PDB file of C-alpha atoms in Angstrom:
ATOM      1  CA  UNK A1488       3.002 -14.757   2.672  1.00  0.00           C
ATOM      2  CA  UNK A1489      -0.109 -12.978   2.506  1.00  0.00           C
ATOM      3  CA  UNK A1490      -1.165  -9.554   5.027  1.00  0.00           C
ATOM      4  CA  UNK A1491      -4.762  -7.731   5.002  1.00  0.00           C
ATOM      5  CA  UNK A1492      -6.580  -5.111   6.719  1.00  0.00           C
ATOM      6  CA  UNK A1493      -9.973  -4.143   6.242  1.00  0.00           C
ATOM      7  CA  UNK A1494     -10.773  -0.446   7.768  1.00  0.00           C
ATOM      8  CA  UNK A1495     -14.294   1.518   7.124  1.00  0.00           C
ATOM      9  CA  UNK A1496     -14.118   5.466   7.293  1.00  0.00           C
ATOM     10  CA  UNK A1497     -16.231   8.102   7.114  1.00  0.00           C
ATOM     11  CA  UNK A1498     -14.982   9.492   3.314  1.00  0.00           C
ATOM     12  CA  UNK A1499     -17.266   9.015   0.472  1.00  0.00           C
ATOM     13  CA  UNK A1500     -15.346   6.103  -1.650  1.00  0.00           C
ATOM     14  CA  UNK A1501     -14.504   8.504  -4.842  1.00  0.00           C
ATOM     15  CA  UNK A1502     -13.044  11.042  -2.555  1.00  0.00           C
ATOM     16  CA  UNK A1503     -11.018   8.177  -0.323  1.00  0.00           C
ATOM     17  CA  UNK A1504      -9.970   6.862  -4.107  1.00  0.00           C
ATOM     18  CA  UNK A1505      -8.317  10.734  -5.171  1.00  0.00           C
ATOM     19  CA  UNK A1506      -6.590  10.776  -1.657  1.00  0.00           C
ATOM     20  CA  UNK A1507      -5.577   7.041  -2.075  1.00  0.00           C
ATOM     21  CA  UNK A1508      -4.305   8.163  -5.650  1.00  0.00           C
ATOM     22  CA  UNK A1509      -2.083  10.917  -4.322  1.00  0.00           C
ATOM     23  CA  UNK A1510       1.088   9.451  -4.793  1.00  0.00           C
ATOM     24  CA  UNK A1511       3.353  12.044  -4.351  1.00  0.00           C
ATOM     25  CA  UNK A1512       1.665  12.266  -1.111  1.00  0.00           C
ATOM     26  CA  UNK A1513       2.529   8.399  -0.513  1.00  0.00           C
ATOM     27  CA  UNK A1514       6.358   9.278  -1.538  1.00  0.00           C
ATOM     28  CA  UNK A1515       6.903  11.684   0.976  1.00  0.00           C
ATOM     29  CA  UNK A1516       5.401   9.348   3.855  1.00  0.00           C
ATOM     30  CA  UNK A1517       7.478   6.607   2.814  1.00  0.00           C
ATOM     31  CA  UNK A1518      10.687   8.964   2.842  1.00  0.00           C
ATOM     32  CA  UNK A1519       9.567  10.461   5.966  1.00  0.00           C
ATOM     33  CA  UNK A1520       9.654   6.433   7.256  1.00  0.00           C
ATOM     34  CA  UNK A1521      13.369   5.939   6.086  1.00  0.00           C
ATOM     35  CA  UNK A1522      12.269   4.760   2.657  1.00  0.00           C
ATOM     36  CA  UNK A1523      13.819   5.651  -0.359  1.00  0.00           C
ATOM     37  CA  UNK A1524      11.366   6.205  -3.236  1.00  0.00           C
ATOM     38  CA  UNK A1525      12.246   6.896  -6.608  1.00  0.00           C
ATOM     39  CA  UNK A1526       9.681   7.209  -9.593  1.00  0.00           C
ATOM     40  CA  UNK A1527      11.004   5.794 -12.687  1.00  0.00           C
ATOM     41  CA  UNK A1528       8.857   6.983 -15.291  1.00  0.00           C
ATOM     42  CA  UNK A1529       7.267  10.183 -16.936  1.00  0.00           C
ATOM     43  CA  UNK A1530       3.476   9.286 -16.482  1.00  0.00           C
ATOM     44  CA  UNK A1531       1.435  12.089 -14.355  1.00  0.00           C
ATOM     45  CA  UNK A1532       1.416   8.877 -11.582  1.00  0.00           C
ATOM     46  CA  UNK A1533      -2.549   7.976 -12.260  1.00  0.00           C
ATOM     47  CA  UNK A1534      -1.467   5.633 -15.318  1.00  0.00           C
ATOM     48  CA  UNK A1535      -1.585   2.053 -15.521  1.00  0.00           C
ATOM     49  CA  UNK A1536       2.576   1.639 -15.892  1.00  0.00           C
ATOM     50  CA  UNK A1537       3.609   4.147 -13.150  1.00  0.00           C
ATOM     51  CA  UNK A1538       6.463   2.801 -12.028  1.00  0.00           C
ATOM     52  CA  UNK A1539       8.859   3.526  -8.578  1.00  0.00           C
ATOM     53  CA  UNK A1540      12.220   1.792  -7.941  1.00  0.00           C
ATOM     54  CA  UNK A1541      11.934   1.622  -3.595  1.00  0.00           C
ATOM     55  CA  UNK A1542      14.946   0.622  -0.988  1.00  0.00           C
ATOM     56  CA  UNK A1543      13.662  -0.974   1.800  1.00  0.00           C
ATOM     57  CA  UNK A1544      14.944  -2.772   4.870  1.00  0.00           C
ATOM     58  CA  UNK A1545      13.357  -6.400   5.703  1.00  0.00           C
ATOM     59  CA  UNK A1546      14.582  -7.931   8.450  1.00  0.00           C
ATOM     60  CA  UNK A1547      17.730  -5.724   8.401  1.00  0.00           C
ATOM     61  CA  UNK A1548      18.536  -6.475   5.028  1.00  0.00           C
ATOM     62  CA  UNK A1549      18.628  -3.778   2.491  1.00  0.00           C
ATOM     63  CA  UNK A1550      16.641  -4.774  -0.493  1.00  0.00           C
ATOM     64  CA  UNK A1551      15.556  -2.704  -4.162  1.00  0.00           C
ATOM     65  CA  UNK A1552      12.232  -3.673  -5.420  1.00  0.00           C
ATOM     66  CA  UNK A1553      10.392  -1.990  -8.501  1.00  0.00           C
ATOM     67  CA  UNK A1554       6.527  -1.253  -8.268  1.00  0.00           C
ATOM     68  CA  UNK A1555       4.325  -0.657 -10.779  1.00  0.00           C
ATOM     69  CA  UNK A1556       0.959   0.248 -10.916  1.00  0.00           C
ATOM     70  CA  UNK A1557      -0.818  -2.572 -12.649  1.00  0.00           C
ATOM     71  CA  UNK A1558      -4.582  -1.435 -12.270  1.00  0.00           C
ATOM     72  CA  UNK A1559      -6.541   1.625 -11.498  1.00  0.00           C
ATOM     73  CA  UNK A1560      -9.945   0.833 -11.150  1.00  0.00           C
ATOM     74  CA  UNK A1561     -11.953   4.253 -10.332  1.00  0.00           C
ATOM     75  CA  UNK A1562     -13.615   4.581  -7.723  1.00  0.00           C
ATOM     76  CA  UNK A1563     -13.072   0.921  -6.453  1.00  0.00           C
ATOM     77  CA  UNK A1564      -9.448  -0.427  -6.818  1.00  0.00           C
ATOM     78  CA  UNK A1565      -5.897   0.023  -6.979  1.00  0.00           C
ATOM     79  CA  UNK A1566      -3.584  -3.043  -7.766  1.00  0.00           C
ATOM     80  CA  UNK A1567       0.796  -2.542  -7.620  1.00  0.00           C
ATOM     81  CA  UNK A1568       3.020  -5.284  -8.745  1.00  0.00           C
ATOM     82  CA  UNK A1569       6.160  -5.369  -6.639  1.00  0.00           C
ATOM     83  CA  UNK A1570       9.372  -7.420  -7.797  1.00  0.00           C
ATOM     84  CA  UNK A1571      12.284  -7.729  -6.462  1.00  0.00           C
ATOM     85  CA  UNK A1572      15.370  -9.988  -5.556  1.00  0.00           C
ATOM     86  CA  UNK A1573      14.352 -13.294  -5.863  1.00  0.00           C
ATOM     87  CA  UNK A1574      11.010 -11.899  -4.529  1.00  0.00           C
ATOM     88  CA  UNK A1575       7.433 -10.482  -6.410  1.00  0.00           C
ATOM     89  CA  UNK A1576       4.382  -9.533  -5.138  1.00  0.00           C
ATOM     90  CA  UNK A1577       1.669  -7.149  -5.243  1.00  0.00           C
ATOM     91  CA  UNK A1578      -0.476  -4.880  -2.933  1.00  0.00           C
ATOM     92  CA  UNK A1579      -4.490  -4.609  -3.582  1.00  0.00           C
ATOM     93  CA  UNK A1580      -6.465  -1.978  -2.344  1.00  0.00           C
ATOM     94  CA  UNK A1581     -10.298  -2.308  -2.723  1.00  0.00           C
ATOM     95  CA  UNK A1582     -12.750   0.002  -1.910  1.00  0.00           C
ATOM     96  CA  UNK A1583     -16.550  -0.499  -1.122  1.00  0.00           C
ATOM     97  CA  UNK A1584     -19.273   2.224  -0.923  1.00  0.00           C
ATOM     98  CA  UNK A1585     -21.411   1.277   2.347  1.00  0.00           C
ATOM     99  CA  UNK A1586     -23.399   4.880   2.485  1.00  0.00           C
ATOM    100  CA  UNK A1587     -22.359   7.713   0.964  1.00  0.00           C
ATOM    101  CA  UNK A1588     -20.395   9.310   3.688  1.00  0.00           C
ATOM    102  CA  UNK A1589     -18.833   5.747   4.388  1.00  0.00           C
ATOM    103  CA  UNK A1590     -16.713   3.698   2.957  1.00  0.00           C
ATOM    104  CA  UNK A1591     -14.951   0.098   3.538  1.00  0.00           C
ATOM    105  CA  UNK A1592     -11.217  -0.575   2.009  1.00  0.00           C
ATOM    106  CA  UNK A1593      -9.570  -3.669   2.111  1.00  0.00           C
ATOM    107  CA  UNK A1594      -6.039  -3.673   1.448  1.00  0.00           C
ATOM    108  CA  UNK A1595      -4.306  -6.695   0.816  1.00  0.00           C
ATOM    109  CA  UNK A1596      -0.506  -7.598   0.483  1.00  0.00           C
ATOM    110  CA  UNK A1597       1.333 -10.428  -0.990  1.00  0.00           C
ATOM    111  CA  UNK A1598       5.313 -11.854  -0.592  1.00  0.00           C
ATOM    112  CA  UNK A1599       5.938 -14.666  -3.432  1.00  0.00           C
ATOM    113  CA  UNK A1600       9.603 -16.111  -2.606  1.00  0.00           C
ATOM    114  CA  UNK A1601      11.015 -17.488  -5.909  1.00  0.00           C
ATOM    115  CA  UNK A1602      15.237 -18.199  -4.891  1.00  0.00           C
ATOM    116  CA  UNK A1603      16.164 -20.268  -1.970  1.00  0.00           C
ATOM    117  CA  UNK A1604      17.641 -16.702  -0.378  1.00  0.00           C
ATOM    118  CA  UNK A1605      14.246 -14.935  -0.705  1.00  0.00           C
ATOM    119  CA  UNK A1606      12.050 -18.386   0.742  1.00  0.00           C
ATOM    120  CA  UNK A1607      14.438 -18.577   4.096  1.00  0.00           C
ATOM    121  CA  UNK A1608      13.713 -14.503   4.060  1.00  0.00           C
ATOM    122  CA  UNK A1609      10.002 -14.934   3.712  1.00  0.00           C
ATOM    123  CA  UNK A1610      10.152 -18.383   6.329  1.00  0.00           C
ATOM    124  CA  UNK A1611      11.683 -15.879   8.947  1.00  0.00           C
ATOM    125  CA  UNK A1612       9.079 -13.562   9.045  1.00  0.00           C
ATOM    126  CA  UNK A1613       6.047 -16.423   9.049  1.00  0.00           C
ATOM    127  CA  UNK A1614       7.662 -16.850  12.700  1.00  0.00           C
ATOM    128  CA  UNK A1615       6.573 -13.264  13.539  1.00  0.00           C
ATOM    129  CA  UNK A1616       3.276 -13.151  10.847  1.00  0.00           C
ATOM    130  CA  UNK A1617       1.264 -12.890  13.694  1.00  0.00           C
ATOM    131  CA  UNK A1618       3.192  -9.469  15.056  1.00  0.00           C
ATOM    132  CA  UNK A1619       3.637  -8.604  11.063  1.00  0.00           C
ATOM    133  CA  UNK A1620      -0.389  -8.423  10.481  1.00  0.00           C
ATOM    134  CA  UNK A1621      -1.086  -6.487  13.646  1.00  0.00           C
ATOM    135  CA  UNK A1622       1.580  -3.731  12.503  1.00  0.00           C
ATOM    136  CA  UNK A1623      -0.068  -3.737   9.214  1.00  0.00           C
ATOM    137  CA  UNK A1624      -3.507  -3.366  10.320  1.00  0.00           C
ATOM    138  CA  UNK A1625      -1.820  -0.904  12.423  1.00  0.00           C
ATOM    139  CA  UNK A1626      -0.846   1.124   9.957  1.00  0.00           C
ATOM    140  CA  UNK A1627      -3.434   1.117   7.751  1.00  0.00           C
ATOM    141  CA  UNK A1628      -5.731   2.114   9.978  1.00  0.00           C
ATOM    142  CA  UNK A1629      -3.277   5.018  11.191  1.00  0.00           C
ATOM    143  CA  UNK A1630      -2.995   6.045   7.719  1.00  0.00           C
ATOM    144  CA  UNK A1631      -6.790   5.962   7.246  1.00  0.00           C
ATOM    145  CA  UNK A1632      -7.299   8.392   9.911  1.00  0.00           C
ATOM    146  CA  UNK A1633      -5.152  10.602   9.007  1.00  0.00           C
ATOM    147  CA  UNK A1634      -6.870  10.542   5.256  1.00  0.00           C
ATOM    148  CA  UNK A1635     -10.239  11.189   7.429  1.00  0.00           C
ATOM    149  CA  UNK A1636      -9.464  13.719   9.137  1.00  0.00           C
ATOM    150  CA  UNK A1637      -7.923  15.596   5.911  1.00  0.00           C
ATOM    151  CA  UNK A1638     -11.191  15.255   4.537  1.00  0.00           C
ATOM    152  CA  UNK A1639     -13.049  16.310   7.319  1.00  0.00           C
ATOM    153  CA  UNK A1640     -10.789  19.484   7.600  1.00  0.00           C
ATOM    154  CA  UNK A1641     -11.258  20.396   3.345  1.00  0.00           C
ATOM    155  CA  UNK A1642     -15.644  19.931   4.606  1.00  0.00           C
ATOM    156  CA  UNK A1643     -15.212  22.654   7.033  1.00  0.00           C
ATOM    157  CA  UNK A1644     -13.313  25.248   5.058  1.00  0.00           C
TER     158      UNK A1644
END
């Protein structure tokens, strides 16, 4: 089961990259959303290896997944392996330099069921994929916003 956005803002792509590659940041929003983050290793958290242990709900269900960070590509992509019960996938994030004060990201998810538990979980949500990839795009471009308007705010000080 696959999920994309693609969002342009007004951040110059090296600058969108840093802010992308502020984890901690990304920790706190994901507690603040009722997830449970844990980072499992002693890296500074811009290393290829980085890795977080997450508990998340899907469909109700309380699941653990590990995430890694598989690929840092500066200033144009971020890849994270995700694995977890029965379950692996990965997130891409892409970024493209349009002008220098814009840029386009494309961020791209992926569910891989590989146990008959974790294909029925995946086949329930491909009956709401439709509702799944709107929240997503959602999001992203919530979370954008926010990441443009933090910039905007560190231009005018």
């Amino acid at each position: 089961m696959k999920f994309s956005a693609q969002e342009e803002v007004a951040v110059p792509a090296g600058d969108l990259f840093e802010m992308l590659c502020d984890f901690e940041s990304l920790e706190a929003a994901a507690h603040r959303r009722g997830v449970d983050v844990v980072r499992t290793d002693a890296t500074d958290g811009r290393l290829t290896g980085t890795a977080w242990q997450a508990d998340v709900r899907i469909q109700g269900k309380p699941l653990r997944v590990d995430i890694v960070l598989l690929n840092l590509q500066r200033p144009e992509q971020i890849e994270l392996g995700m694995t977890g019960p029965g379950l692996e996938g990965g997130v891409t994030v892409a970024l493209t330099g349009l002008e220098p004060q814009c840029t386009r990201l494309t961020v791209s998810a992926e569910l891989r069921p590989h146990t008959l538990t974790a294909r029925l979980l995946v086949k329930s949500l491909k009956f709401t994929h439709t509702t799944l990839d709107r929240k997503f795009e959602a999001r992203v471009a919530e979370y954008l916003q926010r990441l443009e308007s933090r910039y905007a705010a560190s231009r005018d000080d």
